[in-house]
Coordinates of C-alpha atoms in Angstrom, one line a residue:
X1 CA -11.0 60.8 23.6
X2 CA -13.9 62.0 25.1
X3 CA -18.2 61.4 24.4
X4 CA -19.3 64.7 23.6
X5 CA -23.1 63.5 25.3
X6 CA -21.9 63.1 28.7
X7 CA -18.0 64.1 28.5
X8 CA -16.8 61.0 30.1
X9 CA -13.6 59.2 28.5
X10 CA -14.1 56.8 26.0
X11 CA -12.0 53.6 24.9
X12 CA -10.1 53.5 21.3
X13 CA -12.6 52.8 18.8
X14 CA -16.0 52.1 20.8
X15 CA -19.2 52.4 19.3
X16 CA -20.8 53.3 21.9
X17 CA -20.2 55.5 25.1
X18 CA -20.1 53.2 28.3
X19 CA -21.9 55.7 30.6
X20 CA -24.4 57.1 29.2
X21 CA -24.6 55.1 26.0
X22 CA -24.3 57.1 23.5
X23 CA -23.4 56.5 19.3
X24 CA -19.8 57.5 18.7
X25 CA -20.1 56.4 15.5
X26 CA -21.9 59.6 14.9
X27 CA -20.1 62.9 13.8
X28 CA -18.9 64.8 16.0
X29 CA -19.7 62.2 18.9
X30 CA -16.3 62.1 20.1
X31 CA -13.8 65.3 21.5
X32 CA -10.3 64.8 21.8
X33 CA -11.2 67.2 25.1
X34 CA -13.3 66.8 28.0
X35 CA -17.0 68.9 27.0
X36 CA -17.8 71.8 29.2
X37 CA -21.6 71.2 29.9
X38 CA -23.0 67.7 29.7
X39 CA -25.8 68.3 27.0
X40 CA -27.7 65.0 26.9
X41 CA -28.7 64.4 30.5
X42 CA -30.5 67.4 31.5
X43 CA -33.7 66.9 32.6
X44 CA -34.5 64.6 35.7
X45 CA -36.8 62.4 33.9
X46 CA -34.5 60.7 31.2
X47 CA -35.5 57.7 29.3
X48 CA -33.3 54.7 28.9
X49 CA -30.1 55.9 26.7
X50 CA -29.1 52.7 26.1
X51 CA -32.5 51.3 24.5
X52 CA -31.9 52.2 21.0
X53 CA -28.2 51.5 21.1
X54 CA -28.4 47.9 22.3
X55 CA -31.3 47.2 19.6
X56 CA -29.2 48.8 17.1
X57 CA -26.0 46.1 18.1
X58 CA -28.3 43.4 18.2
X59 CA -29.2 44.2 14.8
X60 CA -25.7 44.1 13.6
X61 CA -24.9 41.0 14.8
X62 CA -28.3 39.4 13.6
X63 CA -27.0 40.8 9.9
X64 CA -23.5 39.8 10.7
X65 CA -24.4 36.3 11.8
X66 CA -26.9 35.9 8.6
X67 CA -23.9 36.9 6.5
X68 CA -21.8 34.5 7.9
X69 CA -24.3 31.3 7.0
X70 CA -23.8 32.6 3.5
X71 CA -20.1 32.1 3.7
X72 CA -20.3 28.6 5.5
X73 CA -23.1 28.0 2.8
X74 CA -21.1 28.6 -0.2
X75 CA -18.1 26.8 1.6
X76 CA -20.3 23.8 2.2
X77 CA -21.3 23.8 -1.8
X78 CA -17.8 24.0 -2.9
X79 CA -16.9 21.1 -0.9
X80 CA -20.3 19.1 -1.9
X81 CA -18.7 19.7 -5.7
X82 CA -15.8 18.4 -4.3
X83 CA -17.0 15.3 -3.5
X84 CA -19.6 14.9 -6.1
X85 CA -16.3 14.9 -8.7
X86 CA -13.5 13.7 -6.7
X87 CA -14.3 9.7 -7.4
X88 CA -13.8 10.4 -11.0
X89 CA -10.2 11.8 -10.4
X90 CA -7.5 9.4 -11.0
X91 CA -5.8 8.7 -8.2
X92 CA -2.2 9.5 -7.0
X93 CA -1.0 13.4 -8.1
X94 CA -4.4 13.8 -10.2
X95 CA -6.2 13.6 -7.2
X96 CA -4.0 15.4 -5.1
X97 CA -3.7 18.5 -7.2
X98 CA -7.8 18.4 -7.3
X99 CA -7.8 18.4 -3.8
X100 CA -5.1 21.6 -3.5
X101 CA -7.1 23.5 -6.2
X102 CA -10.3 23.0 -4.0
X103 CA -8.4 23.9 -0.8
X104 CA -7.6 27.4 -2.6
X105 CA -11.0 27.5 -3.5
X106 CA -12.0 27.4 0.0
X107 CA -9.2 29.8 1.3
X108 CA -10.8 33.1 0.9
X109 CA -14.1 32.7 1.9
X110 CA -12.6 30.9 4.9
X111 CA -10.6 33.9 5.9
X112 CA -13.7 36.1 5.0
X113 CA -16.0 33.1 7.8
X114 CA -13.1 34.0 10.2
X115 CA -12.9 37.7 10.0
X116 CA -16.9 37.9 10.7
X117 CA -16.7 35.5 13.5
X118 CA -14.2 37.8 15.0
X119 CA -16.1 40.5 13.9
X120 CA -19.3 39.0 15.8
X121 CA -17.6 38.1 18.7
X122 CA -16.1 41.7 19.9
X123 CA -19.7 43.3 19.3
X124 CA -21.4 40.5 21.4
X125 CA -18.7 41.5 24.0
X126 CA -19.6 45.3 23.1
X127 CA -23.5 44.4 23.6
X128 CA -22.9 42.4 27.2
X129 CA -20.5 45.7 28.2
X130 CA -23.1 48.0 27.1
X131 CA -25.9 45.9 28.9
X132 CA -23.9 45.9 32.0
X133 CA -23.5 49.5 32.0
X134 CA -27.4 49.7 31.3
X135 CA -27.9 47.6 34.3
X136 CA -25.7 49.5 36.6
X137 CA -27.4 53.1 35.1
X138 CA -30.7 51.5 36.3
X139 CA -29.5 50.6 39.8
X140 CA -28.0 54.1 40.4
X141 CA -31.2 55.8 39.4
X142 CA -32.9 53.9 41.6
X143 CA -31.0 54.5 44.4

């Protein structure tokens, strides 16, 4: 697949072009064929074109990162219930099959804290790649 800004080849499901930084999450962003004329870097005097997309990333992750304190919130209440309740269980099996029923309590929103970690560590990874191609577009403009 190719960016249809700058018509340079593009990894499986990137967000972002690594050369000239473009959206790809935009339609029509991406070509399954290599563009004939370049139609974003024209002009000699082009601003920064990876400004908006590296605000835009931190953005996601800022949102992503709040959304995962609300999971490890919620997880931390179920397991303060937990304990709150837990010294009035009987115990032996009583106790034990509490502790199971709050362990499947915990099991989704637990995979739901894992999937957005994951989710917030490839974009970070996408944010230094796309800052690192920003920093090397700098250098070749100015020399």
């Amino acid at each position: 697949m190719y960016c249809n800004a700058c018509g340079k080849k593009v990894k499986d499901g990137a967000h972002f072009c690594e050369n000239c930084g473009a959206s790809l999450r935009e339609p029509n962003a991406i070509a399954s064929y290599a563009p004939q004329a370049p139609g974003r870097h024209s002009s000699g005097n082009v601003a920064d074109p990876y400004k908006d997309q590296i605000a835009a990333l931190k953005l996601e992750i800022k949102q992503l990162k709040l959304e995962l304190k609300h999971v490890t919130s919620g997880m931390s209440n179920t397991r303060s219930q937990y304990y709150q309740t837990a010294a009035f269980v009987p115990h032996g099996l009583l106790r034990l099959g509490y502790k199971w029923f709050e362990d499947l309590r915990l099991l989704g929103p637990q995979q739901q804290k894992q999937r957005l970690q994951q989710e917030v560590m490839r974009l970070e990874q996408e944010l230094i790649d796309l800052q690192q191609a920003q920093m090397e577009w700098k250098t070749g403009r100015q020399g």
